[in-house]
Amino acid sequence: MKFKGYLLGVLSSVSFGLIPIFILPLKQAHFSMDITLFYRFLFSALMVGGYLLYSKESFRINKKELLILAVLGVCYALSSEFLFIGYDFLTPGIASTVLFIYPIIVALLLFFFYKEKLNKLSVMSLLLAFAGVIVLCLKGKGLEINFAGLGIVMLSSLFYALYMVIVNKSDLKVSGFKLSFYSMLFTSTFFMIKASASGESFAIPSVSVFVSFLIFAFLTTVISSLCLVYAIKYIGSTPTAILGALEPVVAVMVSVLMFHEKFTTNLLIGITLILLAVIFNVIADHRKSKHDRQNILKNA
C-alpha cells in the first residue's frame, strides 16, 4: 500500500505539472482563456460527478457548505486566472515555481490570522523561499524580471493558499470527492459568467479542440485530484505534500523540452531553494501536528 501511495503522489504531481503543455499552445493560438478554463473545470466536474454517482455518494449539501464551496470555487478560479495571465509575462518554468510558494503563504496566513506559531523550520522555509524568488529574478548584473508578472503569479499563489486555509479551517463535513466536484463546478460557473459578460462564444470549433479539452480536464485536474486523495489515504498528508514538490520540476522540464525555455543556473538554484523551503515547511507542519496531538492526549 505504501508503494501504491507514493506512486499515486508522484502521478498527482506529474499530472498537475503538465498544465503548460495544454495552455501555452491555446494562448499562442489566441484562443479564449475564459472558455478554455470554463470547459476544463466543467468537464472535470462532470467526470468527478460521474465517480460520485458510481460510488453512490450523495450530492446533498447544506446552505453553509454551499456558501463555503462557492467561495472555494472563486478562489480556485482566481488562482487559475492569475497563473495563466502570468504565463504572458514570465516563462512557464518560473511561473510554475513561484506558484509553488503557496504552502509558505498558507503558513503566513495561519500565523497572522489564526495566531499559529512559526517554529525555526518554518522561519527557515520562509527565508529559503524568499531567496529562491530573488535568485529567479536575477539576470546578468541585477534584477531583471517582469515584476508585474511576478506579482500576478504571486496573486495566483495567494488565492490557492486561501483555498487551502478555507478547506483546513472551515470544518467542512464533505468527502474529498464531493469537495472537488463542487469546487470545480463553481470554478466553471465563474468562468461561464466572465465569458458571458465578455460576449464570448461557447461554441467548440472542432472535434480535435473538444478532445483536447477532455484530455486537459482529465489529465491535469481529475487525475491530479483523485491521485492526491488516495495518496493521502495510503501514505498520509506529509509525504504527499513533499511529493508535491515534483509539480514545478515537471513544469520546468516541459517548458525546457517542449517550449525551448533556457535552463539557466539561476532557474536551477531558484527551484532548489523553493523546493527545500516547501519541504522544510511540510516537515515543520508535521512536527507541529504531532506535538498538538501529544498535548491533547496528555490533557485527556
Short mmCIF file of C-alpha atoms in Angstrom, two decimals:
data_model
loop_
_atom_site.label_atom_id
_atom_site.label_comp_id
_atom_site.label_asym_id
_atom_site.label_seq_id
_atom_site.Cartn_x
_atom_site.Cartn_y
_atom_site.Cartn_z
CA MET A 1 0.00 0.00 0.00
CA LYS A 2 2.90 2.39 0.80
CA PHE A 3 4.41 1.93 -2.68
CA LYS A 4 0.97 2.48 -4.22
CA GLY A 5 0.58 5.68 -2.17
CA TYR A 6 3.97 7.05 -3.26
CA LEU A 7 3.21 6.18 -6.89
CA LEU A 8 -0.14 7.99 -6.71
CA GLY A 9 1.54 11.01 -5.08
CA VAL A 10 4.06 11.19 -7.92
CA LEU A 11 1.26 10.80 -10.52
CA SER A 12 -0.72 13.63 -8.91
CA SER A 13 2.28 15.99 -9.06
CA VAL A 14 3.28 15.00 -12.61
CA SER A 15 -0.26 15.43 -13.97
CA PHE A 16 -0.56 18.91 -12.43
CA GLY A 17 2.86 19.85 -13.80
CA LEU A 18 1.66 19.08 -17.36
CA ILE A 19 -0.59 22.19 -17.47
CA PRO A 20 1.79 24.21 -19.75
CA ILE A 21 1.50 21.53 -22.49
CA PHE A 22 -2.18 22.37 -22.92
CA ILE A 23 -2.31 26.05 -22.00
CA LEU A 24 0.61 27.52 -23.97
CA PRO A 25 -0.49 26.32 -27.47
CA LEU A 26 -4.01 27.68 -26.79
CA LYS A 27 -2.58 31.03 -25.67
CA GLN A 28 -0.33 31.16 -28.75
CA ALA A 29 -3.39 30.48 -30.93
CA HIS A 30 -5.17 33.39 -29.13
CA PHE A 31 -7.94 31.05 -28.01
CA SER A 32 -10.12 32.46 -25.20
CA MET A 33 -8.70 31.56 -21.77
CA ASP A 34 -12.10 32.01 -20.10
CA ILE A 35 -13.71 29.48 -22.47
CA THR A 36 -10.73 27.12 -22.07
CA LEU A 37 -10.93 27.25 -18.27
CA PHE A 38 -14.75 27.00 -18.31
CA TYR A 39 -14.60 23.72 -20.26
CA ARG A 40 -11.60 22.43 -18.29
CA PHE A 41 -13.46 22.72 -14.98
CA LEU A 42 -16.89 21.81 -16.36
CA PHE A 43 -15.60 18.53 -17.85
CA SER A 44 -13.60 17.87 -14.67
CA ALA A 45 -16.74 18.40 -12.54
CA LEU A 46 -18.75 16.06 -14.79
CA MET A 47 -16.06 13.35 -14.53
CA VAL A 48 -15.82 13.60 -10.73
CA GLY A 49 -19.64 13.77 -10.58
CA GLY A 50 -19.74 10.54 -12.57
CA TYR A 51 -17.47 8.93 -10.00
CA LEU A 52 -19.76 10.15 -7.17
CA LEU A 53 -22.74 8.55 -8.95
CA TYR A 54 -20.77 5.32 -9.45
CA SER A 55 -19.80 5.19 -5.76
CA LYS A 56 -23.42 6.08 -4.80
CA GLU A 57 -22.35 9.07 -2.73
CA SER A 58 -24.98 11.72 -2.08
CA PHE A 59 -24.61 15.14 -3.72
CA ARG A 60 -26.58 16.77 -0.89
CA ILE A 61 -25.04 19.78 0.89
CA ASN A 62 -26.48 22.33 3.32
CA LYS A 63 -26.60 26.14 2.89
CA LYS A 64 -23.41 26.74 4.91
CA GLU A 65 -21.50 24.16 2.86
CA LEU A 66 -22.90 25.66 -0.36
CA LEU A 67 -21.55 29.10 0.59
CA ILE A 68 -18.10 27.76 1.59
CA LEU A 69 -17.83 25.64 -1.58
CA ALA A 70 -18.83 28.64 -3.72
CA VAL A 71 -16.05 30.72 -2.08
CA LEU A 72 -13.60 27.86 -2.69
CA GLY A 73 -14.65 27.77 -6.34
CA VAL A 74 -13.98 31.51 -6.72
CA CYS A 75 -10.56 31.17 -5.00
CA TYR A 76 -9.60 28.30 -7.32
CA ALA A 77 -10.87 30.24 -10.34
CA LEU A 78 -8.86 33.36 -9.44
CA SER A 79 -5.75 31.24 -8.82
CA SER A 80 -6.09 29.69 -12.31
CA GLU A 81 -6.87 33.06 -13.89
CA PHE A 82 -3.80 34.80 -12.43
CA LEU A 83 -1.50 31.86 -13.25
CA PHE A 84 -2.48 31.86 -16.92
CA ILE A 85 -2.22 35.66 -17.14
CA GLY A 86 1.22 35.24 -15.56
CA TYR A 87 2.29 33.00 -18.46
CA ASP A 88 2.10 36.11 -20.68
CA PHE A 89 4.79 37.83 -18.58
CA LEU A 90 7.01 35.04 -17.23
CA THR A 91 8.37 31.78 -18.62
CA PRO A 92 6.23 28.75 -17.64
CA GLY A 93 9.13 27.38 -15.58
CA ILE A 94 9.47 30.50 -13.42
CA ALA A 95 5.67 30.97 -13.16
CA SER A 96 5.12 27.35 -12.03
CA THR A 97 7.95 27.61 -9.49
CA VAL A 98 6.66 30.89 -7.99
CA LEU A 99 3.13 29.39 -7.77
CA PHE A 100 4.56 26.59 -5.63
CA ILE A 101 5.28 29.06 -2.81
CA TYR A 102 1.62 28.61 -1.73
CA PRO A 103 2.44 26.31 1.27
CA ILE A 104 4.65 29.10 2.66
CA ILE A 105 1.81 31.63 2.19
CA VAL A 106 -0.52 29.18 4.00
CA ALA A 107 1.90 29.20 6.97
CA LEU A 108 1.95 33.03 6.96
CA LEU A 109 -1.86 33.30 6.77
CA LEU A 110 -2.22 30.88 9.70
CA PHE A 111 0.39 32.89 11.64
CA PHE A 112 -1.23 36.32 11.07
CA PHE A 113 -4.93 35.39 11.18
CA TYR A 114 -5.05 32.29 13.39
CA LYS A 115 -2.04 33.07 15.65
CA GLU A 116 -0.40 29.74 14.85
CA LYS A 117 3.27 29.83 15.84
CA LEU A 118 6.13 29.75 13.35
CA ASN A 119 8.91 27.44 14.53
CA LYS A 120 12.55 27.57 13.42
CA LEU A 121 11.95 25.28 10.43
CA SER A 122 9.02 27.45 9.29
CA VAL A 123 11.13 30.62 9.51
CA MET A 124 13.96 28.87 7.61
CA SER A 125 11.49 27.82 4.90
CA LEU A 126 10.26 31.43 4.55
CA LEU A 127 13.83 32.71 4.15
CA LEU A 128 14.68 29.98 1.61
CA ALA A 129 11.51 30.71 -0.41
CA PHE A 130 12.31 34.43 -0.45
CA ALA A 131 15.91 33.69 -1.50
CA GLY A 132 14.61 31.37 -4.24
CA VAL A 133 12.37 34.07 -5.70
CA ILE A 134 15.24 36.60 -5.60
CA VAL A 135 17.53 34.16 -7.46
CA LEU A 136 14.81 33.59 -10.09
CA CYS A 137 14.70 37.37 -10.57
CA LEU A 138 18.47 37.70 -11.08
CA LYS A 139 19.73 38.11 -14.63
CA GLY A 140 23.09 39.41 -15.67
CA LYS A 141 24.21 42.04 -13.16
CA GLY A 142 20.92 42.82 -11.48
CA LEU A 143 17.22 42.15 -11.02
CA GLU A 144 15.79 41.73 -14.49
CA ILE A 145 12.33 40.23 -14.39
CA ASN A 146 8.86 41.41 -15.22
CA PHE A 147 7.69 42.43 -11.75
CA ALA A 148 4.08 42.75 -12.95
CA GLY A 149 4.26 39.08 -13.98
CA LEU A 150 5.83 38.11 -10.67
CA GLY A 151 3.10 39.96 -8.77
CA ILE A 152 0.35 38.31 -10.85
CA VAL A 153 1.69 34.79 -10.21
CA MET A 154 2.10 35.62 -6.50
CA LEU A 155 -1.62 36.53 -6.52
CA SER A 156 -2.31 33.09 -8.05
CA SER A 157 -0.31 31.53 -5.22
CA LEU A 158 -2.16 33.65 -2.63
CA PHE A 159 -5.63 32.56 -3.84
CA TYR A 160 -4.53 28.90 -3.88
CA ALA A 161 -3.23 29.36 -0.32
CA LEU A 162 -6.60 30.90 0.68
CA TYR A 163 -8.31 27.85 -0.85
CA MET A 164 -6.14 25.56 1.34
CA VAL A 165 -6.72 27.62 4.51
CA ILE A 166 -10.52 27.70 3.98
CA VAL A 167 -10.57 23.91 3.45
CA ASN A 168 -8.47 23.49 6.59
CA LYS A 169 -10.36 25.91 8.86
CA SER A 170 -13.99 25.80 7.68
CA ASP A 171 -14.69 22.37 9.22
CA LEU A 172 -16.42 21.10 6.06
CA LYS A 173 -18.04 17.71 6.59
CA VAL A 174 -17.83 16.58 2.97
CA SER A 175 -15.62 13.98 1.29
CA GLY A 176 -12.62 14.92 -0.85
CA PHE A 177 -14.52 13.92 -4.00
CA LYS A 178 -17.60 15.97 -3.16
CA LEU A 179 -15.39 18.95 -2.28
CA SER A 180 -13.55 18.57 -5.62
CA PHE A 181 -16.85 18.24 -7.53
CA TYR A 182 -18.45 21.40 -6.12
CA SER A 183 -15.19 23.42 -6.24
CA MET A 184 -14.81 22.55 -9.94
CA LEU A 185 -18.49 23.24 -10.62
CA PHE A 186 -18.33 26.71 -9.02
CA THR A 187 -15.00 27.42 -10.74
CA SER A 188 -16.54 26.62 -14.14
CA THR A 189 -19.54 28.80 -13.24
CA PHE A 190 -17.16 31.71 -12.51
CA PHE A 191 -15.59 31.42 -15.98
CA MET A 192 -19.00 30.94 -17.63
CA ILE A 193 -20.24 34.24 -16.11
CA LYS A 194 -16.99 36.02 -17.06
CA ALA A 195 -17.08 34.72 -20.65
CA SER A 196 -20.80 35.55 -21.00
CA ALA A 197 -20.20 39.11 -19.75
CA SER A 198 -17.48 39.49 -22.42
CA GLY A 199 -19.88 38.21 -25.10
CA GLU A 200 -17.63 35.26 -25.99
CA SER A 201 -18.90 32.26 -27.95
CA PHE A 202 -19.10 28.91 -26.16
CA ALA A 203 -19.06 27.02 -29.47
CA ILE A 204 -16.26 24.44 -29.67
CA PRO A 205 -14.73 24.94 -33.15
CA SER A 206 -13.75 21.33 -33.88
CA VAL A 207 -13.74 17.75 -32.59
CA SER A 208 -9.98 17.97 -32.00
CA VAL A 209 -10.44 21.01 -29.70
CA PHE A 210 -13.22 19.15 -27.83
CA VAL A 211 -10.91 16.13 -27.34
CA SER A 212 -8.12 18.50 -26.19
CA PHE A 213 -10.45 19.97 -23.55
CA LEU A 214 -11.38 16.48 -22.34
CA ILE A 215 -7.74 15.35 -22.12
CA PHE A 216 -6.76 18.64 -20.45
CA ALA A 217 -9.51 18.24 -17.83
CA PHE A 218 -8.82 14.55 -17.23
CA LEU A 219 -5.01 14.67 -17.05
CA THR A 220 -4.35 17.94 -15.19
CA THR A 221 -7.41 18.13 -12.94
CA VAL A 222 -9.25 14.82 -12.40
CA ILE A 223 -6.19 12.54 -12.27
CA SER A 224 -4.32 15.05 -10.09
CA SER A 225 -7.23 15.41 -7.62
CA LEU A 226 -8.10 11.70 -7.36
CA CYS A 227 -4.48 10.57 -7.04
CA LEU A 228 -3.96 13.20 -4.34
CA VAL A 229 -6.94 11.96 -2.30
CA TYR A 230 -5.78 8.32 -2.44
CA ALA A 231 -2.10 9.18 -1.87
CA ILE A 232 -3.08 10.96 1.39
CA LYS A 233 -5.17 7.93 2.34
CA TYR A 234 -2.27 5.46 1.79
CA ILE A 235 0.81 7.40 2.98
CA GLY A 236 -0.53 10.46 4.82
CA SER A 237 -0.54 14.18 4.05
CA THR A 238 3.12 14.94 4.88
CA PRO A 239 4.81 12.56 2.36
CA THR A 240 2.15 13.50 -0.22
CA ALA A 241 2.85 17.22 0.27
CA ILE A 242 6.61 16.60 -0.11
CA LEU A 243 5.97 14.67 -3.34
CA GLY A 244 4.05 17.75 -4.50
CA ALA A 245 7.49 19.35 -4.93
CA LEU A 246 7.66 17.49 -8.26
CA GLU A 247 4.98 19.81 -9.74
CA PRO A 248 7.27 22.76 -10.62
CA VAL A 249 10.07 20.35 -11.61
CA VAL A 250 7.79 18.70 -14.20
CA ALA A 251 6.53 22.11 -15.39
CA VAL A 252 10.13 23.32 -15.84
CA MET A 253 11.10 20.12 -17.73
CA VAL A 254 8.07 20.55 -20.03
CA SER A 255 8.99 24.22 -20.62
CA VAL A 256 12.64 23.38 -21.38
CA LEU A 257 11.98 20.31 -23.57
CA MET A 258 8.83 21.44 -25.41
CA PHE A 259 8.86 25.24 -25.36
CA HIS A 260 12.65 25.80 -25.51
CA GLU A 261 12.90 27.70 -22.23
CA LYS A 262 16.57 28.21 -21.28
CA PHE A 263 17.55 26.09 -18.28
CA THR A 264 19.80 28.61 -16.55
CA THR A 265 21.85 28.23 -13.37
CA ASN A 266 19.55 30.77 -11.69
CA LEU A 267 16.50 28.66 -12.58
CA LEU A 268 18.17 25.55 -11.09
CA ILE A 269 19.21 27.35 -7.87
CA GLY A 270 15.84 29.14 -7.55
CA ILE A 271 13.86 25.92 -7.95
CA THR A 272 16.12 24.07 -5.49
CA LEU A 273 15.76 26.79 -2.82
CA ILE A 274 11.96 26.94 -3.22
CA LEU A 275 11.63 23.13 -3.13
CA LEU A 276 13.76 22.98 0.03
CA ALA A 277 11.62 25.76 1.53
CA VAL A 278 8.41 23.82 0.86
CA ILE A 279 9.86 20.54 2.19
CA PHE A 280 11.06 22.28 5.41
CA ASN A 281 7.61 23.87 5.77
CA VAL A 282 5.85 20.49 5.39
CA ILE A 283 8.18 18.88 7.97
CA ALA A 284 7.58 21.81 10.36
CA ASP A 285 3.81 21.44 9.91
CA HIS A 286 4.04 17.67 10.51
CA ARG A 287 6.04 18.20 13.75
CA LYS A 288 3.56 20.82 14.96
CA SER A 289 0.59 18.47 14.29
CA LYS A 290 2.38 15.64 16.12
CA HIS A 291 3.13 17.95 19.09
CA ASP A 292 -0.51 19.15 19.20
CA ARG A 293 -1.79 15.54 19.21
CA GLN A 294 0.58 14.64 22.08
CA ASN A 295 -0.66 17.64 24.11
CA ILE A 296 -4.30 16.63 23.51
CA LEU A 297 -3.53 13.07 24.71
CA LYS A 298 -1.73 14.40 27.82
CA ASN A 299 -4.66 16.64 28.72
CA ALA A 300 -7.29 13.96 28.03
#
